[in-house]
Short mmCIF file of C-alpha atoms and ligand atoms in Angstrom, two decimals:
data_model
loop_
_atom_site.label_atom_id
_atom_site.label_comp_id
_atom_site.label_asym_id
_atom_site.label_seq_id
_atom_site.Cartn_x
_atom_site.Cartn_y
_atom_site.Cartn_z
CA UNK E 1 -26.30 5.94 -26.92
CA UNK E 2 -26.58 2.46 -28.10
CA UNK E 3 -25.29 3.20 -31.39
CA UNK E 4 -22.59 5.72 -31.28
CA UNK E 5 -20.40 4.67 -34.10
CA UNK E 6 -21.05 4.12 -37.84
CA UNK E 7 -20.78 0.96 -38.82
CA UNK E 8 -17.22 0.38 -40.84
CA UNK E 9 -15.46 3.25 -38.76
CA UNK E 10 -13.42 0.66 -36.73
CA UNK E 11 -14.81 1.37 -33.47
CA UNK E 12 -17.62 -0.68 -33.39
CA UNK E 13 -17.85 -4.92 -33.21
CA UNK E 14 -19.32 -6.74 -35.75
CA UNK E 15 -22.51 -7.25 -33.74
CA UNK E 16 -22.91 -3.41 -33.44
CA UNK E 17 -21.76 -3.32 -29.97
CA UNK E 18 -19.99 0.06 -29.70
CA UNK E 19 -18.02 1.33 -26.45
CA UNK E 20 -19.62 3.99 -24.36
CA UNK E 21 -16.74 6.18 -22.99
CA UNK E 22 -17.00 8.94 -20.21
CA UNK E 23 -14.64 11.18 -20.64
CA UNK E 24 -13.88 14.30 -17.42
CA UNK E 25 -11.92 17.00 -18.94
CA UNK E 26 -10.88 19.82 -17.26
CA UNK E 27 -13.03 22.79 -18.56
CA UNK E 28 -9.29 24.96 -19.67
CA UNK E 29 -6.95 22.66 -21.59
CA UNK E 30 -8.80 19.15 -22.38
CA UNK E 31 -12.34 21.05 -23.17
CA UNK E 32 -11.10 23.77 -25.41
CA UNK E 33 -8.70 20.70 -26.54
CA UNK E 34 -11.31 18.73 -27.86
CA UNK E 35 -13.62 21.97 -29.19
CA UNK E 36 -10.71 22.96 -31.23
CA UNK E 37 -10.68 19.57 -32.78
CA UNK E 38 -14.19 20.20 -33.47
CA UNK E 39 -13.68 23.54 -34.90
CA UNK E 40 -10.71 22.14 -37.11
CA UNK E 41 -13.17 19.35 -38.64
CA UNK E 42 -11.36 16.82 -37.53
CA UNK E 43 -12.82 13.68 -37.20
CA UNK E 44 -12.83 11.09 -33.58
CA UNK E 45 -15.36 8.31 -32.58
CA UNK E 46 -18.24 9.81 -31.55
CA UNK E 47 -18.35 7.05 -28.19
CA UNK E 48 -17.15 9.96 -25.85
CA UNK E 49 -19.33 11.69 -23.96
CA UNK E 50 -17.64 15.26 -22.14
CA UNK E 51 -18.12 15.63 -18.29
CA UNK E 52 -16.55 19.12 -18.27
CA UNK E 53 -14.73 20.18 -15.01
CA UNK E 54 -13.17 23.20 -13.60
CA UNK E 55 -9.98 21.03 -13.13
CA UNK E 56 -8.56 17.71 -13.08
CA UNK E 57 -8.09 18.71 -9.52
CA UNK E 58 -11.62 18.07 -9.01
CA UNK E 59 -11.25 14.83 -10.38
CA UNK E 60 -12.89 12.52 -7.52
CA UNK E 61 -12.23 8.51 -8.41
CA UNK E 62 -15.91 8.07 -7.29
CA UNK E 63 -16.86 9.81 -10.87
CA UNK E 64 -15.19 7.15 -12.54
CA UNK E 65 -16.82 4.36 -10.24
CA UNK E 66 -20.56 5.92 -10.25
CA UNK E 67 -19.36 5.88 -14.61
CA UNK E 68 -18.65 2.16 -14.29
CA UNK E 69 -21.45 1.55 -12.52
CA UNK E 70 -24.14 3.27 -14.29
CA UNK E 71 -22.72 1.35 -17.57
CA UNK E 72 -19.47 3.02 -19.22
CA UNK E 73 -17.48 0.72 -20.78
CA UNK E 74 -14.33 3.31 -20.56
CA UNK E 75 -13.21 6.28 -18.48
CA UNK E 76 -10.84 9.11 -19.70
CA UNK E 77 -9.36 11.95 -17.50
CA UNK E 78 -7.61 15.02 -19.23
CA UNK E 79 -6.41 18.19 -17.94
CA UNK E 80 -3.44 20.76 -18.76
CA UNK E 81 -0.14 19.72 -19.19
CA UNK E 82 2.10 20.34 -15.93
CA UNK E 83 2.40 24.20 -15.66
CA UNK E 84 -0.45 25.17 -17.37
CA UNK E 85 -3.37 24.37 -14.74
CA UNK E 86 -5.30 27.21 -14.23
CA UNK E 87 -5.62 26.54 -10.41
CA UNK E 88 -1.76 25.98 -10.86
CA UNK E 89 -1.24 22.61 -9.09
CA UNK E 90 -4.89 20.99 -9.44
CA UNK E 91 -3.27 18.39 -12.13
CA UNK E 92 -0.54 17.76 -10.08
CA UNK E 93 -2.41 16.40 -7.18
CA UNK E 94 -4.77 14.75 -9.70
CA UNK E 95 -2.02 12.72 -11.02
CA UNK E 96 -0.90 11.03 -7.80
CA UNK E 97 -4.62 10.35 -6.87
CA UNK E 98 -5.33 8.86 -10.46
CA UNK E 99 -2.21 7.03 -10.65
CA UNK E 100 -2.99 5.54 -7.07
CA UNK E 101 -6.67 4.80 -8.11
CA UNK E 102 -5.67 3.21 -11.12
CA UNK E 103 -3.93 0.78 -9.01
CA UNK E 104 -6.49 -0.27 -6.89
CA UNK E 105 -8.73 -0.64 -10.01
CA UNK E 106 -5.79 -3.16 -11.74
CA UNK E 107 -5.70 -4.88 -7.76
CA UNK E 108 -9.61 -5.66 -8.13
CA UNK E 109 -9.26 -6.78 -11.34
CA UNK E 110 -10.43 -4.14 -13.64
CA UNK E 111 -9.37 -4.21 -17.10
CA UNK E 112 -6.82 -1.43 -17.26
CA UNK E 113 -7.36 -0.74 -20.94
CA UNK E 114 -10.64 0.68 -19.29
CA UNK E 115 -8.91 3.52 -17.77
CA UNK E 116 -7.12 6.46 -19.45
CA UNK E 117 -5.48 9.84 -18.31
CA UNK E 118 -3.97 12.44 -20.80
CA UNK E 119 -2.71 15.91 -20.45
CA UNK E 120 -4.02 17.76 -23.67
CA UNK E 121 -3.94 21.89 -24.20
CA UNK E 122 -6.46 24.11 -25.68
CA UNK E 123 -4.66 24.23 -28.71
CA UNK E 124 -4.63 20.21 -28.78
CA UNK E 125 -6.99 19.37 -30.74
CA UNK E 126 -5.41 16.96 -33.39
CA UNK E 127 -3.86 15.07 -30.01
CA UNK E 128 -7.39 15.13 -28.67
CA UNK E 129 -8.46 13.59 -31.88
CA UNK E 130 -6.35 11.11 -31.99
CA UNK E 131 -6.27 10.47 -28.29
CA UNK E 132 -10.11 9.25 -28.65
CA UNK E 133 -9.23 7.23 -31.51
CA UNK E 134 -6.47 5.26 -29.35
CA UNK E 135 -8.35 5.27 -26.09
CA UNK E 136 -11.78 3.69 -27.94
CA UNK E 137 -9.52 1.33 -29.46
CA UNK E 138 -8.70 -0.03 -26.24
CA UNK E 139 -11.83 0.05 -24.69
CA UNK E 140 -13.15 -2.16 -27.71
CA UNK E 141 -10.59 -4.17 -27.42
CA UNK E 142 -11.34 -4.85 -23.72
CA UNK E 143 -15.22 -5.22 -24.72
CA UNK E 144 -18.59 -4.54 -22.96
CA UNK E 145 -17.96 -3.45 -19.35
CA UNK E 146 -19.52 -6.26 -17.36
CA UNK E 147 -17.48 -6.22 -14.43
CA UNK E 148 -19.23 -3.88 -12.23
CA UNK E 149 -23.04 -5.21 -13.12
CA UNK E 150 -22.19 -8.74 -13.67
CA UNK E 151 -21.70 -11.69 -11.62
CA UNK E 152 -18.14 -13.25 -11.96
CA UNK E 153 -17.01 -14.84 -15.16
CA UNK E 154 -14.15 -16.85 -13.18
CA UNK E 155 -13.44 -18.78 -10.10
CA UNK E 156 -11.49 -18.15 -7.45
CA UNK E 157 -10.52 -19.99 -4.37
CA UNK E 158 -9.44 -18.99 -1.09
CA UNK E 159 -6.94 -21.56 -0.57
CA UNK E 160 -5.11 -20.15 -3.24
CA UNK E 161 -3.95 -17.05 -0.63
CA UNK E 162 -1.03 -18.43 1.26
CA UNK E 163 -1.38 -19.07 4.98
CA UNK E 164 0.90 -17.16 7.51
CA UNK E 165 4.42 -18.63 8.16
CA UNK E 166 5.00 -19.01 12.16
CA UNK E 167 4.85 -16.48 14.17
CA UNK E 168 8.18 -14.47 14.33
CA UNK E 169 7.92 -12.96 17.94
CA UNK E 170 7.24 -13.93 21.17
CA UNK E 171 4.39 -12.40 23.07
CA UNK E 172 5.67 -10.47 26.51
CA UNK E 173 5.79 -12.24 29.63
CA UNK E 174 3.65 -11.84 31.88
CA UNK E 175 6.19 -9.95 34.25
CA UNK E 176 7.06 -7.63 31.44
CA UNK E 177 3.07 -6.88 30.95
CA UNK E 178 2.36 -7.04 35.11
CA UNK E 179 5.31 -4.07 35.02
CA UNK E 180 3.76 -1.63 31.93
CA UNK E 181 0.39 -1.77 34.07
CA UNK E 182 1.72 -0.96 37.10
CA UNK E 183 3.53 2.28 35.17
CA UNK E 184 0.57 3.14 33.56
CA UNK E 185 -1.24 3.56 36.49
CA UNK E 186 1.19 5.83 38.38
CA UNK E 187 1.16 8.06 35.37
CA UNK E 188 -2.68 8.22 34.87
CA UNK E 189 -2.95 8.96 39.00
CA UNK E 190 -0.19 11.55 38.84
CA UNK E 191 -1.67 13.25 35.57
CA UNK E 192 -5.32 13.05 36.94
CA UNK E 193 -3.81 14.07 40.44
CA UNK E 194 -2.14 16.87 38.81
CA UNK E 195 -4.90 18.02 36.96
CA UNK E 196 -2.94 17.75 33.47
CA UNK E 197 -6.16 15.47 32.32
CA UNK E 198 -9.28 15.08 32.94
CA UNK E 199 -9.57 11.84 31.73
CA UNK E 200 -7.04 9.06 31.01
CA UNK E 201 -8.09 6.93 27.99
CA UNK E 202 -6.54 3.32 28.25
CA UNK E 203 -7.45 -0.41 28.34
CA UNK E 204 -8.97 -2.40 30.85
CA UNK E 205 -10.61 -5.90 31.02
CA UNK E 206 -13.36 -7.03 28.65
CA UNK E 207 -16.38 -8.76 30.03
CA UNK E 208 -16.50 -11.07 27.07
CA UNK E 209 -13.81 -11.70 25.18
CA UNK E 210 -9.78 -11.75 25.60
CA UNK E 211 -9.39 -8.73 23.75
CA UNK E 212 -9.26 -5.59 26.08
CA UNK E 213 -11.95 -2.71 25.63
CA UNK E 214 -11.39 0.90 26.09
CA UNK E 215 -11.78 2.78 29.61
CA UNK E 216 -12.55 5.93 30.41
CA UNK E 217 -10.56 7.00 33.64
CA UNK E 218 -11.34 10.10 35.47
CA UNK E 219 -10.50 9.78 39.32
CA UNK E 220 -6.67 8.87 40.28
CA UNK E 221 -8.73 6.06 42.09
CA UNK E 222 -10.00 4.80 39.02
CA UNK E 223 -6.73 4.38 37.37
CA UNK E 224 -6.51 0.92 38.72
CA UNK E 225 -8.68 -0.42 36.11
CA UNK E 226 -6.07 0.54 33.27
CA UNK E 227 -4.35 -2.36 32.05
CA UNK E 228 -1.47 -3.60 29.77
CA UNK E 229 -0.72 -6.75 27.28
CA UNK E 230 -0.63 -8.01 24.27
CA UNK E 231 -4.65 -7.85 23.43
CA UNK E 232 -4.77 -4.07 23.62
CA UNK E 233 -5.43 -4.19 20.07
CA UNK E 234 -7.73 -0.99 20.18
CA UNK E 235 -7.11 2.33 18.48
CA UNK E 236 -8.10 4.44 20.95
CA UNK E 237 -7.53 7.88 18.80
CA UNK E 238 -11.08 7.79 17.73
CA UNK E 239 -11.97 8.79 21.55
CA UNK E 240 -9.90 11.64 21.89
CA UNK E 241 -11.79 13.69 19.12
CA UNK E 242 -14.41 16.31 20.55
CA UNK E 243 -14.14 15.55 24.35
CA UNK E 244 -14.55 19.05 26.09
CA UNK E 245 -13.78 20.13 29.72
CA UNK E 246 -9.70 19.18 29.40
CA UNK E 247 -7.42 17.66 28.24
CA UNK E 248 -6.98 13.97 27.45
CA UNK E 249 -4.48 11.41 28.20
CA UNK E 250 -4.85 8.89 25.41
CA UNK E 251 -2.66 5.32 25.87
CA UNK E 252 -1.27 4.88 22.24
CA UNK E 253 0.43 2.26 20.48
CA UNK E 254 2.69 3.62 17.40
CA UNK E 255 0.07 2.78 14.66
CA UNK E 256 -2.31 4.69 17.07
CA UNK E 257 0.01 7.40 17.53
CA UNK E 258 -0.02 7.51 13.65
CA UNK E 259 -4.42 8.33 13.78
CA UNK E 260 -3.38 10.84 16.25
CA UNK E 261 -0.59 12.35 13.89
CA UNK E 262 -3.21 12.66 11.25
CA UNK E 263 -6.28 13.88 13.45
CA UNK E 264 -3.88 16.64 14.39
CA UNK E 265 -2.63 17.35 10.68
CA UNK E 266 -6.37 17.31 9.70
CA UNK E 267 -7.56 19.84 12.28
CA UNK E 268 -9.99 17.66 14.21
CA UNK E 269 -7.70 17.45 16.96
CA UNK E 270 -5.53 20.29 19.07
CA UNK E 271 -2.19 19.76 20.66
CA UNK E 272 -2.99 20.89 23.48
CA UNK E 273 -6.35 18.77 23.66
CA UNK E 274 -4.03 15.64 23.96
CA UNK E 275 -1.51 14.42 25.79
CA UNK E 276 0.23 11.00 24.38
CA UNK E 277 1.30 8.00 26.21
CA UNK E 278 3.48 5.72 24.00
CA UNK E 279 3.49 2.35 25.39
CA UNK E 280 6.50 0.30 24.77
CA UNK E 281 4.63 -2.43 22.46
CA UNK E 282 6.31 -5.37 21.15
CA UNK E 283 3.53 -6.37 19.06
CA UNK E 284 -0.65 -7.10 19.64
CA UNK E 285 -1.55 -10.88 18.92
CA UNK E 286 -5.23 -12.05 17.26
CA UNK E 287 -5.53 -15.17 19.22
CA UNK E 288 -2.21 -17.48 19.21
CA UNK E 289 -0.82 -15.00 16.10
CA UNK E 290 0.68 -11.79 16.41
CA UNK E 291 -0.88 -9.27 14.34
CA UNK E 292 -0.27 -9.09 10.97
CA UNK E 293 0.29 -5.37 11.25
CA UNK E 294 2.89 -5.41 13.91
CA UNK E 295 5.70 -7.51 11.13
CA UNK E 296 6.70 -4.51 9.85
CA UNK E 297 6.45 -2.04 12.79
CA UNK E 298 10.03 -1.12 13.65
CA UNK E 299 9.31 1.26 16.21
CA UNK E 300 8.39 0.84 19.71
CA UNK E 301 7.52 4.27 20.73
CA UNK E 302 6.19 7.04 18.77
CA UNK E 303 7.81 9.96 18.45
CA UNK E 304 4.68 11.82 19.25
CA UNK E 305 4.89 10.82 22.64
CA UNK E 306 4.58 13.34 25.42
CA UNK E 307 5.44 10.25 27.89
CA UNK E 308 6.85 6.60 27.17
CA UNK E 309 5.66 3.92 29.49
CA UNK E 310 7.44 0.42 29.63
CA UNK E 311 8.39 -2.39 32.08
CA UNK E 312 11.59 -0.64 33.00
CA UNK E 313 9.41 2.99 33.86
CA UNK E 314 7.97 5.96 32.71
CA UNK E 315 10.32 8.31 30.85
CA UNK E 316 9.17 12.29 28.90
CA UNK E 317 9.34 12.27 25.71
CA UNK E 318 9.73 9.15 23.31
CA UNK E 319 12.23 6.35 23.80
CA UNK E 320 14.02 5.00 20.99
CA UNK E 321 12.89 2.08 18.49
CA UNK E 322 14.11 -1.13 19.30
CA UNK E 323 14.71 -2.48 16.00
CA UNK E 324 13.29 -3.51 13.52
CA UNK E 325 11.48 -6.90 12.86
CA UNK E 326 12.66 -8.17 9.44
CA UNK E 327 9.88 -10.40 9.27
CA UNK E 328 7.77 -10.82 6.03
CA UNK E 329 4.72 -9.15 6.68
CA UNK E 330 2.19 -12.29 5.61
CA UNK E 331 -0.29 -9.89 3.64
CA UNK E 332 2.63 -9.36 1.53
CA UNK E 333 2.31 -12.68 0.23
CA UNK E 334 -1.67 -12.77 0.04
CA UNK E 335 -1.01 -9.83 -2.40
CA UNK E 336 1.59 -11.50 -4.59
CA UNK E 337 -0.83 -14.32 -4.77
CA UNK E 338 -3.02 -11.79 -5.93
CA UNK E 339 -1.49 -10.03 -7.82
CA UNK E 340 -0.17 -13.14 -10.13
CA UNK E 341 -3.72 -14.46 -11.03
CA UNK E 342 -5.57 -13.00 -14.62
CA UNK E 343 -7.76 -10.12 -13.85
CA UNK E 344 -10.75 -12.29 -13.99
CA UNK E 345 -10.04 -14.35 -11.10
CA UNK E 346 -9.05 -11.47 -8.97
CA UNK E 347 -12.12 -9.85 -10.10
CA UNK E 348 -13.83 -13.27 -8.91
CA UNK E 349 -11.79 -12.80 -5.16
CA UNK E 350 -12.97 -9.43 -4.78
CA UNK E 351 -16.37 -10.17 -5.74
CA UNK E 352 -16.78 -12.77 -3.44
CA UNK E 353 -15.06 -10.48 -0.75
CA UNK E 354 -17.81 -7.26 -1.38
CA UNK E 355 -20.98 -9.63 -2.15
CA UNK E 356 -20.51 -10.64 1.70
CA UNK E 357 -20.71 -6.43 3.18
CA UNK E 358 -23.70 -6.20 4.98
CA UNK E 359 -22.49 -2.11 4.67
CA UNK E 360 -23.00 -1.99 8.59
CA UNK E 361 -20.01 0.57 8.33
CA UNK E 362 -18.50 -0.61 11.37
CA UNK E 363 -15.44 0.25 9.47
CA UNK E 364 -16.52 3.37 8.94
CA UNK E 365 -17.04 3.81 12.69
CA UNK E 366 -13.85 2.72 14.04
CA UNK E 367 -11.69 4.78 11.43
CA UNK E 368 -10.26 7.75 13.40
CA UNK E 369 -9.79 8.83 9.86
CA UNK E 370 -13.61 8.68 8.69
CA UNK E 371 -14.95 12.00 10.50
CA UNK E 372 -16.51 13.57 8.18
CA UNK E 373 -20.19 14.86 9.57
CA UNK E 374 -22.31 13.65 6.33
CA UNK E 375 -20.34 10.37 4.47
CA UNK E 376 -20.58 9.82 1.00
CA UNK E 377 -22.42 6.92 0.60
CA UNK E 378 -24.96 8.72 3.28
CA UNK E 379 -25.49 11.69 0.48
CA UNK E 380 -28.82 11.14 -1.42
CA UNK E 381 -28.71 13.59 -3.88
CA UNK E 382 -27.12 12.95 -5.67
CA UNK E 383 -26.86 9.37 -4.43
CA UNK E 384 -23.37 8.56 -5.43
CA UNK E 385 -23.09 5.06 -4.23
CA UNK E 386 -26.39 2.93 -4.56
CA UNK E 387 -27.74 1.56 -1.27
CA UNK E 388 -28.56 -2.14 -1.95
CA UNK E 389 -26.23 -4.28 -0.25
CA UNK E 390 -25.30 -5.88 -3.32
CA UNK E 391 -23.81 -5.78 -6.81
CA UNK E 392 -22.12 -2.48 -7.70
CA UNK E 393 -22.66 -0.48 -4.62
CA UNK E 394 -21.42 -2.56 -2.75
CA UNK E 395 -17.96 -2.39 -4.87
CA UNK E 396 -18.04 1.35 -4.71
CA UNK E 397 -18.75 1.66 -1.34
CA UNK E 398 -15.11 -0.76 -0.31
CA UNK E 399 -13.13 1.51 -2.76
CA UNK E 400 -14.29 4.71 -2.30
CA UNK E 401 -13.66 4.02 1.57
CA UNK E 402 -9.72 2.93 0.57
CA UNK E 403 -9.27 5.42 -1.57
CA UNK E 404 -10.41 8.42 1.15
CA UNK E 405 -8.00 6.70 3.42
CA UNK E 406 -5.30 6.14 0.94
CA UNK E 407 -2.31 8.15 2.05
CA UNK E 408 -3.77 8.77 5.46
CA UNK E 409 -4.12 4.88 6.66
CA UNK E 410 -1.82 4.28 10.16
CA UNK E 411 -2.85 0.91 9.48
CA UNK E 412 -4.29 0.19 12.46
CA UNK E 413 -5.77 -2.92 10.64
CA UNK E 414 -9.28 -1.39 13.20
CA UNK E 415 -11.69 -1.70 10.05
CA UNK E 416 -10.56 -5.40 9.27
CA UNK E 417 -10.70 -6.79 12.62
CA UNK E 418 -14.28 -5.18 13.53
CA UNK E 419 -15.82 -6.18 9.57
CA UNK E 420 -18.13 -8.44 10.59
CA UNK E 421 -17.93 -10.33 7.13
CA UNK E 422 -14.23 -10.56 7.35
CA UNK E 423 -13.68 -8.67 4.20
CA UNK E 424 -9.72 -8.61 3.32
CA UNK E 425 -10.23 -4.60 3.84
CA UNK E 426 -6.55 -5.67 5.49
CA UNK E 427 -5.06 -6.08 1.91
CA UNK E 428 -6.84 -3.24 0.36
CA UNK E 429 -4.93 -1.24 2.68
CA UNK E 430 -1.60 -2.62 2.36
CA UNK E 431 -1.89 -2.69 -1.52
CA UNK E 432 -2.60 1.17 -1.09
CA UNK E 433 0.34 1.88 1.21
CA UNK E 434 2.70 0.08 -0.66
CA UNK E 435 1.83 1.27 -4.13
CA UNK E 436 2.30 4.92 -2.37
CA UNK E 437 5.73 3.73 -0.74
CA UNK E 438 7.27 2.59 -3.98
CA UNK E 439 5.76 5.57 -5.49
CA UNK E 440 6.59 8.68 -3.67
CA UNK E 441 8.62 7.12 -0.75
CA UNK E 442 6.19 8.11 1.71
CA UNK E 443 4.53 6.34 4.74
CA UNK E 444 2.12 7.60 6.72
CA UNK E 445 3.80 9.46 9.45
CA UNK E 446 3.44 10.29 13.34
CA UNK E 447 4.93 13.45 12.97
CA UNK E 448 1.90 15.71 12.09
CA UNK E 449 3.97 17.92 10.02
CA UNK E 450 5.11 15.48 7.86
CA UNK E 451 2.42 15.97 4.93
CA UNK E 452 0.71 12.90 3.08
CA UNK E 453 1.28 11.57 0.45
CA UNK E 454 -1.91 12.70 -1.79
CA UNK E 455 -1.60 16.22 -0.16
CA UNK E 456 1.34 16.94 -2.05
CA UNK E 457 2.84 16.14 -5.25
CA UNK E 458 6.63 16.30 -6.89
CA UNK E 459 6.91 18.46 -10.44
CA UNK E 460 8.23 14.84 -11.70
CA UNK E 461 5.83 12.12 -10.42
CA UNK E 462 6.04 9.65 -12.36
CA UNK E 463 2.28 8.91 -14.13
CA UNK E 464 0.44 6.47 -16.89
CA UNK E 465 -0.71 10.06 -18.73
CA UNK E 466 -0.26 9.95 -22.33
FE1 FES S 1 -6.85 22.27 -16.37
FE2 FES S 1 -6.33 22.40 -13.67
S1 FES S 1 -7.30 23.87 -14.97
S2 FES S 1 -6.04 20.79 -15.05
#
């Protein structure tokens, strides 16, 4: 495949460098699309090669990474216009998830004239013709793919991220914390007593460090060891799943109660396997900060709460939010920062950022949202994402883990705080859920019935398809 274009056709460089282009077509529309333009004699670069699929729908972003990776220089996706999917809504979820992929690509830094979706019929073919034509262009134009393989062609600096403004809460007092323990623990003794639980999952002291660690309460005696303040920063969802003999009692802030909202949506959890208590949380501070997470939060409670504990009491049900904190959320800026550099230099940040993963998958592990028995970048064969801890596997590995959580993120901020490389997974994140936000006007939700955002679609998403 080194030389897939005559020389003089336009779609090769002077030094005979000619783009290799993997193109996934959905085997109804784009596939008969671009055999009719085949039968009609009409001419395209021959730099495409077809990955035929049953349907866009089956279009998994990790094709187009493991395409980068093994050397594409461009990546096209085509399926049936709207309506005409033979699976009936397969292109309709593949848009959002392409349209959300391709903006984590242009976040990292990849050159979007790399990456091309089109909507082209079975009786397409001069459109498929000249589709090629347009989309080689562009990937000549862009040049030889070294982006995934190569080491960084451009600088970049870590002071140019700003720093967080001040802090814009208080923590609790120490009264107001003193009076949420003291609540907590009557509830976990009267649930325990009352044999609604068998176990009460909360917080208690850590041995070692400020931050509390998770305890696992089942006596009314033991409920004494439950505790309350601002270094809760757990998710304690993750403990809930797969617990048998009873139910559980699980302490939850609102981005926790958001992991539980999705467990239950995703059928890893049951209802009546879990029994929520909200805690009234003003916010969880990383030493003398308060978590960048909790600028934005503007509830206190979640509405998934079967009980609300506070300093002023225990009360069913969910209390209401106490406002909300108009604070700018300081990852918000980090991304503008971002997000205003040339492609090269954010492609230098984010090379920096995955050349330091050890791929320990501790975020992995403390994801209530990673369950699935075998992960992907466990699979052999094939071996989707290679195992070195370096170079392009590395790359694949941090966006094929934010794009499997895009959507479903409660942004817990667990994965960033336990990376033991202190990889900006943090931004990743945000840049997800706000590109979905602005979008489709979605966040992730603690109402279990709300659906997510890449489980659904609208007839008139807006897309980058041709
Ligand atoms: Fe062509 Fe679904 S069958 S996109």
């Amino acid at each position: 495949m080194s030389k897939v274009a005559p020389a003089g056709s336009g779609y090769q460089t002077a030094g005979e460098w000619a783009p290799r282009i993997v193109a996934f077509t959905c085997n109804w529309c784009s596939y008969s699309g671009a055999d009719m333009a085949g039968t009609a004699r009409l001419t395209y670069p021959a730099n495409v090669r077809i990955v035929r699929m049953l349907c866009s729908g089956r279009m998994d972003p990790l094709f187009a990474l493991k395409a980068f990776e093994e050397g594409a220089d461009g990546v096209l996706v085509s399926g049936c216009h709207p309506g005409d999917c033979h699976y009936v809504q397969g292109n309709l979820y593949a848009r959002r998830r392409l349209e959300i992929f391709a903006d984590l690509m242009e976040l990292l830094g990849l050159d979007p004239r790399r990456l091309h979706f089109a909507w082209v019929s079975a009786s397409e073919g001069v459109k498929w013709s000249e589709l090629i034509g347009r989309v080689t262009r562009s990937v000549l134009e862009a040049g030889p793919n070294g982006e995934w393989l190569s080491a960084p062609t451009a600088e970049f600096s870590s002071a140019k991220l700003p720093e967080p403004g001040p802090p814009p809460r208080t923590a609790p007092t120490r009264d107001a914390n003193a009076a949420t323990t003291s609540h907590l623990r009557q509830l976990a003794r009267r649930l325990l007593e009352e044999g609604e639980v068998s176990r009460v999952i909360g917080y208690a002291e850590g041995a070692q460090s400020d931050q509390m660690v998770p305890a696992f309460v089942e006596t009314p005696e033991d409920a004494e060891r439950l505790v309350w303040n601002e270094r809760c920063y757990a998710n304690l969802a993750n403990y809930a799943v797969h617990r048998s003999g009873g139910a559980t009692a699980l302490i939850a802030k609102t981005c926790d109660a958001k992991s539980i909202a999705g467990l239950l949506r995703e059928n890893q959890l049951r209802r009546d396997e879990v029994v929520v208590v909200g805690v009234s949380c003003s916010g969880i501070w990383h030493g003398d900060r308060l978590a960048a997470k909790c600028y934005g939060c503007d509830e206190d409670v979640s509405p998934l709460a079967d009980w609300t504990v506070g300093p002023d009491g225990t009360a069913r049900g969910s209390i209401p939010a106490a406002g909300r904190d108009t604070s700018p959320d300081p990852r918000d800026a980090a991304l503008e920062a971002l997000s205003s550099l040339p492609p090269d230099e954010r492609l230098a940040f984010w090379q920096g950022e995955f050349d330091r993963c050890i791929r320990c998958y501790a975020c992995r592990a403390v994801c209530p949202m990673c369950y699935c028995d075998t992960c992907i970048t466990d699979k052999h064969r094939p071996q989707w994402i290679s195992a070195p801890q370096s170079g392009p596997g590395n790359t694949s590995w941090n966006v094929v883990r934010a794009m499997h959580l895009a959507g479903r993120c409660s942004d817990c901020d667990e994965c960033a705080r336990v990376c033991p490389s202190g990889i900006r997974l943090d931004l990743i994140n945000r840049s997800l859920a706000q590109g979905i936000k602005r979008k489709y006007g979605t966040m992730v939700s603690a109402d279990p019935a709300v659906k997510t955002a890449l489980t659904t679609y609208r007839p008139d998403d807006a897309g980058r398809f041709v």
